[in-house]
XYZ file of C-alpha atoms in Angstrom:
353
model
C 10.489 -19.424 -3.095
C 8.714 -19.778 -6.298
C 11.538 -20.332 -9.309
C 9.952 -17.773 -11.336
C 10.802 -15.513 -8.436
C 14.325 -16.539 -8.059
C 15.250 -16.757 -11.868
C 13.758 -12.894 -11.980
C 16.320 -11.940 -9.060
C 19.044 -14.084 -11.070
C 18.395 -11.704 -14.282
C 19.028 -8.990 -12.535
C 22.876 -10.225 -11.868
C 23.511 -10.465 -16.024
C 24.802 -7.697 -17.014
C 25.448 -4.451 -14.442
C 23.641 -0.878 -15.463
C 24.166 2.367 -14.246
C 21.722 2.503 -11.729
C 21.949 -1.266 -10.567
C 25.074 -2.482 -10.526
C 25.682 -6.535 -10.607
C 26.879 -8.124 -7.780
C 30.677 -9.400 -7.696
C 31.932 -12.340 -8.641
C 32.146 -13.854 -5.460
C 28.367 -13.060 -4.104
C 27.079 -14.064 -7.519
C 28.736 -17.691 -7.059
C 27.444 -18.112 -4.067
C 23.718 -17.250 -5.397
C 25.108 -19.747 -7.902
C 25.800 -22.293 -6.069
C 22.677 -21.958 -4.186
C 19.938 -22.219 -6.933
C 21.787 -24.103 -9.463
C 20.663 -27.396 -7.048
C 17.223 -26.461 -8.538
C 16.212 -28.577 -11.119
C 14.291 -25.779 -13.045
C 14.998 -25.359 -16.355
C 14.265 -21.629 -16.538
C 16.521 -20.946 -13.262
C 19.481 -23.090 -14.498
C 19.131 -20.985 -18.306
C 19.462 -18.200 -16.249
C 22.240 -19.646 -14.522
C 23.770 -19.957 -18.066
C 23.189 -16.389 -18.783
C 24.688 -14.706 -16.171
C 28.145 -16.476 -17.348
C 27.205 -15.887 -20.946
C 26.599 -12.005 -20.385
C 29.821 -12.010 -17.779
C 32.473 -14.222 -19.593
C 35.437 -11.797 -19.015
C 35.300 -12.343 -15.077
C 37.112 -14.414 -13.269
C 34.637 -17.504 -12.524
C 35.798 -20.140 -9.920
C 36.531 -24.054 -11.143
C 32.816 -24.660 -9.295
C 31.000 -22.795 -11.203
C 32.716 -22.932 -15.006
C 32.121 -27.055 -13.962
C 28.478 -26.278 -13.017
C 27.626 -24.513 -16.585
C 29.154 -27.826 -17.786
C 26.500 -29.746 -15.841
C 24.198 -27.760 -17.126
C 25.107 -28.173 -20.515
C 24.956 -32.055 -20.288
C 21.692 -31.939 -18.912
C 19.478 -35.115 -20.335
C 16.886 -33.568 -22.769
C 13.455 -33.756 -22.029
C 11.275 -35.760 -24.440
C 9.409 -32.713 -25.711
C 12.919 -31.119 -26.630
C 13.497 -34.299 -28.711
C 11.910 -32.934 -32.077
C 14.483 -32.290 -34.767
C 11.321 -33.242 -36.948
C 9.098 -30.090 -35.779
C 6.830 -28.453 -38.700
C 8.552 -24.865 -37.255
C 12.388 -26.799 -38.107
C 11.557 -27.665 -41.784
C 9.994 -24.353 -42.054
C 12.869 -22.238 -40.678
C 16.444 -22.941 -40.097
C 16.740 -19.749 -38.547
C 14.044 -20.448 -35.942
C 16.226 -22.891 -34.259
C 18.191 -19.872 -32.738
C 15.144 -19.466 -30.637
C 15.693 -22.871 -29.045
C 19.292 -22.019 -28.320
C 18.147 -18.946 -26.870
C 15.725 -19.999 -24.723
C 16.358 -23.844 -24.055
C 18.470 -24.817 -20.914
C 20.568 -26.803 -22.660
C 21.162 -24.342 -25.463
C 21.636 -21.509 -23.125
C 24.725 -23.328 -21.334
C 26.694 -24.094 -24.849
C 26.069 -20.391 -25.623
C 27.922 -19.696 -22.332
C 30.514 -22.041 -22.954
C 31.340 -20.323 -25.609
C 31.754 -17.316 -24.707
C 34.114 -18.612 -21.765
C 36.189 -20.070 -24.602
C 36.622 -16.644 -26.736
C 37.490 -15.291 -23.266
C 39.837 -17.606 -21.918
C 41.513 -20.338 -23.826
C 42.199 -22.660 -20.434
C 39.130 -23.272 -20.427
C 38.798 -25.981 -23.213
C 40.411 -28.314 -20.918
C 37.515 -28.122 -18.982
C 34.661 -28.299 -21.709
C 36.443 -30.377 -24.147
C 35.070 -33.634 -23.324
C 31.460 -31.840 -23.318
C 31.726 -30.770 -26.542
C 32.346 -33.685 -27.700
C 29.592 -35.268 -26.225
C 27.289 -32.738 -27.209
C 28.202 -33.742 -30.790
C 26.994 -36.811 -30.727
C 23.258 -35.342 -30.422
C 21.087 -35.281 -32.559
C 18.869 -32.546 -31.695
C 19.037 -29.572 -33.972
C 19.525 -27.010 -32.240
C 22.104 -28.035 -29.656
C 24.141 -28.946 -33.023
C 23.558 -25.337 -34.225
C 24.863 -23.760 -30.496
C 28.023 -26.415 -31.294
C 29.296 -24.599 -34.629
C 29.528 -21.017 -32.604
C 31.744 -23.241 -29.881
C 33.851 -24.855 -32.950
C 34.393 -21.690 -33.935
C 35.789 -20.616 -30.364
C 37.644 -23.432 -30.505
C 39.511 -22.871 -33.861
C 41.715 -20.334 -32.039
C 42.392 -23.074 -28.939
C 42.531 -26.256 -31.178
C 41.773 -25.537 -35.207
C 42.019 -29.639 -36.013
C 39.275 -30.386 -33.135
C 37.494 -27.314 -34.232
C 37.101 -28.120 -38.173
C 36.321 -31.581 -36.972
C 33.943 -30.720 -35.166
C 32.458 -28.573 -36.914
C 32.068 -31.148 -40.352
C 30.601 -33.627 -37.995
C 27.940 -31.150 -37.169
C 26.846 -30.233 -40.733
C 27.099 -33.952 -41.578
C 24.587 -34.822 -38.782
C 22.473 -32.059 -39.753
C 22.857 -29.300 -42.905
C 20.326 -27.074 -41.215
C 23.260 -25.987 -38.866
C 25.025 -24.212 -42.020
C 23.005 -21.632 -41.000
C 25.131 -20.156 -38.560
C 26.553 -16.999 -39.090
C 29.760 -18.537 -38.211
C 29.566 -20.806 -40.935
C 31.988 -18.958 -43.705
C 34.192 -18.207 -41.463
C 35.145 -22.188 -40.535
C 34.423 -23.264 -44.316
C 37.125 -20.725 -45.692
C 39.644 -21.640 -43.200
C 39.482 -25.136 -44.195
C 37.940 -25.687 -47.759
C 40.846 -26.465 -49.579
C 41.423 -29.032 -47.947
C 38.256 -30.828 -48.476
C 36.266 -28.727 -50.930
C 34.041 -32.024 -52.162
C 32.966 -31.874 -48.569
C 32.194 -28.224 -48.030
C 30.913 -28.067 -51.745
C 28.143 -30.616 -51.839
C 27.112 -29.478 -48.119
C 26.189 -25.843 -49.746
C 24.320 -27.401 -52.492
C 22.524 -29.966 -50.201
C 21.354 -26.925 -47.893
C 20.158 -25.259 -51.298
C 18.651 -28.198 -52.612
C 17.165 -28.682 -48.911
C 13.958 -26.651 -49.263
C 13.897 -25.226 -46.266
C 13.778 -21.222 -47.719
C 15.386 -19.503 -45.166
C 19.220 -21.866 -45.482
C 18.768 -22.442 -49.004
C 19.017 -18.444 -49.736
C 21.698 -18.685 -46.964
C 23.939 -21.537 -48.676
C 23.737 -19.890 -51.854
C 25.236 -16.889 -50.887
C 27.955 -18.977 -49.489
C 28.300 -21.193 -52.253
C 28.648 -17.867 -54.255
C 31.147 -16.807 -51.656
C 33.356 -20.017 -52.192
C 33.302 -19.951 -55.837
C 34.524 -16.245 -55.910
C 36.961 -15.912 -52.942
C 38.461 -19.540 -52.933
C 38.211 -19.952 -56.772
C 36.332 -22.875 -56.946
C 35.861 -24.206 -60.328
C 32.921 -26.651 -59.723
C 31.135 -24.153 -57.329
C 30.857 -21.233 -60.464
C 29.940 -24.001 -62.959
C 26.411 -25.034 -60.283
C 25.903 -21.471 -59.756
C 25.814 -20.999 -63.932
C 23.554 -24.153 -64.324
C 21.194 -24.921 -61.935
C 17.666 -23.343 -61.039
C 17.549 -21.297 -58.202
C 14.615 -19.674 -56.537
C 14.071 -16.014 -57.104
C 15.180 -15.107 -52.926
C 18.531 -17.614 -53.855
C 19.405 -16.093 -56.708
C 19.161 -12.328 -54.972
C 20.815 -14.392 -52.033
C 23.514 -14.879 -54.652
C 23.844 -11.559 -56.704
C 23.528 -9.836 -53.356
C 27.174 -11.838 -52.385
C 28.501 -11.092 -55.730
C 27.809 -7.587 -55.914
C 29.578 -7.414 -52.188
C 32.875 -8.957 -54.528
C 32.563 -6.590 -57.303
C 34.833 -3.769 -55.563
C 38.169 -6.168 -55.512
C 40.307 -6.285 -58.767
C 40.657 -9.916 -58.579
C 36.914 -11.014 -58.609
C 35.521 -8.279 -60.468
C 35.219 -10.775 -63.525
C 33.574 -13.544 -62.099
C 31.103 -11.470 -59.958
C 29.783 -9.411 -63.369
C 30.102 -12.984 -64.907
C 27.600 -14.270 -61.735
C 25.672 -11.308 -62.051
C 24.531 -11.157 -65.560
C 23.785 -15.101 -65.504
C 21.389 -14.765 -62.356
C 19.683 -11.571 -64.499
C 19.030 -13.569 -67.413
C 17.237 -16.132 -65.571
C 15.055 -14.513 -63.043
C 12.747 -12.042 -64.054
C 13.011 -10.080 -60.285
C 14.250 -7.393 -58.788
C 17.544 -7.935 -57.512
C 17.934 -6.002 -54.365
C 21.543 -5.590 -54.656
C 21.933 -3.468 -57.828
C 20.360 -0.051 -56.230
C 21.903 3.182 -56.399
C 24.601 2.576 -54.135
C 26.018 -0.407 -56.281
C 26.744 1.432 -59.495
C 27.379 4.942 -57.426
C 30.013 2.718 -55.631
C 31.480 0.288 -57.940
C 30.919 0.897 -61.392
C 33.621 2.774 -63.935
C 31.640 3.333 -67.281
C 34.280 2.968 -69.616
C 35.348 -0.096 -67.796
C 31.984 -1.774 -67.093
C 30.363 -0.712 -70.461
C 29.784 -4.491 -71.817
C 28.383 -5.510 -67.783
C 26.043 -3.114 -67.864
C 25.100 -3.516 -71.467
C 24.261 -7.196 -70.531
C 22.654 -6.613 -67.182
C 20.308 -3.985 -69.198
C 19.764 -6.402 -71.763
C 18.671 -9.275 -69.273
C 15.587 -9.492 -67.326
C 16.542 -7.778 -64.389
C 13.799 -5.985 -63.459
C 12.322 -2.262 -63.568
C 13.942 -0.991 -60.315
C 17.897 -2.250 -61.641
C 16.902 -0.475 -64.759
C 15.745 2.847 -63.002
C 18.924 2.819 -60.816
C 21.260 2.715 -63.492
C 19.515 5.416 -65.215
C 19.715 7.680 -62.667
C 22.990 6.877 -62.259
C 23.778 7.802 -65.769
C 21.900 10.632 -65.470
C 24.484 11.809 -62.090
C 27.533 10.606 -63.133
C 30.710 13.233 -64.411
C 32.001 10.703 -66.594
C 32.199 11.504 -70.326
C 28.944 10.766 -72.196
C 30.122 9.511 -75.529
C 31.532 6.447 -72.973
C 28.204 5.461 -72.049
C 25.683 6.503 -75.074
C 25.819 2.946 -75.657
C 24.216 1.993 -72.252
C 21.822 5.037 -72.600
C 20.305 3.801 -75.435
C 20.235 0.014 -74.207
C 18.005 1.786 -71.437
C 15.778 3.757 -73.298
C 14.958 0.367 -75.161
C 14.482 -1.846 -72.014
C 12.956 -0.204 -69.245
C 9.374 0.765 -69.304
C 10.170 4.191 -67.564
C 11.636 5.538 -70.993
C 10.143 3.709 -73.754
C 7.101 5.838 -74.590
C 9.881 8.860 -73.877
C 13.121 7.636 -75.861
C 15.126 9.187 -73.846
C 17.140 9.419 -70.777
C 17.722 12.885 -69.084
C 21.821 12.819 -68.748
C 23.449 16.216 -67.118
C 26.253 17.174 -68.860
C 27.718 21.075 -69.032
């Protein structure tokens, strides 16, 4: 049989639907056992799948041991290219390698194995660690979604690992998993985690400099890291980092207890980009904003350059709100000033009874 023909029937054993069930565990091992001899990479990726999409069932020793085979794979030379045009472009588009590369395919399955069933890192612990010691992107990148499977089997291995990884590469910080291994463990090292955020900013690859900014923003908020606020109040950002970063601290603005440093964060991206920020829309003073308590914020985000469409929110929040006008005539007036919508008019229409 062709392989394109047999990885098709393979698909059809990922994930069960209504009107074609999967087969069982036990037919789909043997089917397993049969093709995984192949050596095909888009077979044995499907291979990889089928345990990725079925993780919860009960997989025999021969089979979790031949996704670890799979895993270990040598890489071809054309995979070898953690130098790529697409890489330095896009952190992001290294997902599609772990997606759709053999080798990328088996770590994701791994993975899943280990959220399902902790007895299993005895059998991929040794791979793991192998796998580290790559230096091809992506497989790095599949690695920090395993370290952070692993952090509820082994959290010293895991956090271990998972420094290694952004040592050998920063682009890997772009995981999605990312903040939740560096708040677990950043006061322990915070140097570490620290300059790894600003490296990825400084990096120039667009898509994990917004990405580490946010975090950095993240840290410097929810950990209280001194050093963290004082880079975010200093250095230049890009216009998409700094909404990256007033994006994370308008997501802090609703707790007590970081209230001050996010309007602090805030205001200091406003005054030095002259862009829309995409975070302070409607919803964000609808949500979060008490006038009488945020009266000098918003007098300083209107007075910064914060763009037209912050400016037009607020006023039409102003315009909504039930709280008591003379608490805000202040801020109305600041508007009327600032934003292009209202200076020819001088005023802003406010409902009050």
């Amino acid at each position: 049989c062709y392989a394109s023909y047999i990885a098709h029937v393979l698909r059809a054993q990922r994930q069960s639907t209504e009107e074609i069930p999967c087969a069982d565990v036990e037919l789909t091992s043997e089917l397993i056992r049969r093709f995984s001899k192949m050596d095909n990479d888009e077979v044995l990726g499907v291979i990889a799948d089928i345990i990725q999409e079925r993780a919860t069932e009960p997989w025999p020793e021969d089979i979790l041991q031949t996704i670890k085979a799979i895993a270990l794979r040598p890489l071809k030379k054309e995979e070898d290219s953690n130098s790529s045009d697409e890489q330095e472009k896009s952190a992001h588009s290294l997902y599609n390698h772990v997606l759709n590369r053999t080798q990328g395919q088996a770590i994701r399955a791994i993975t899943s194995l280990l959220f399902e069933n902790h007895a299993h890192f005895n059998i991929y612990r040794d791979a793991i660690t192998t796998l580290s010691a790559v230096s091809e992107p992506y497989i790095l990148l599949a690695l920090v979604d395993c370290a952070t499977a692993c952090y509820n089997i082994d959290p010293k291995y895991a956090i271990d690992l998972f420094k290694k990884l952004v040592a050998a590469d920063v682009q890997v910080m772009i995981s999605h998993y990312t903040w939740q291994l560096i708040c677990r463990d950043f006061q322990n090292d915070p140097v570490f985690y620290r300059q790894s955020l600003i490296n990825g900013i400084e990096s120039g690859v667009v898509d994990l400099g917004k990405h580490t900014a946010s975090l950095l923003c993240a840290v410097a908020v929810y950990c209280n890291d001194a050093e963290s606020l004082d880079y975010l109040l200093n250095a230049t950002f890009t216009n998409e980092q700094a909404n990256s970063i007033c994006r994370q601290a308008a997501s802090c603005f609703a707790y007590d207890e970081h209230r001050e440093v996010s309007k602090q964060i805030i205001v200091n991206m406003a005054n030095k980009h002259s862009t829309d920020f995409h975070a302070l829309g409607p919803d964000f003073f609808k949500k979060h904003i008490v006038i009488a308590r945020d009266k000098q914020f918003l007098l300083e985000l209107v007075q910064a350059n914060s763009g037209d469409s912050m400016l037009h929110a607020l006023s039409r929040y102003l315009s909504e709100t039930d709280e008591n006008i003379v608490d805000f005539a202040e801020v109305i007036l600041a508007v009327t000033k600032h934003s292009p919508e209202f200076k020819d008019k001088g005023l802003v229409r406010v409902g009050v009874d």
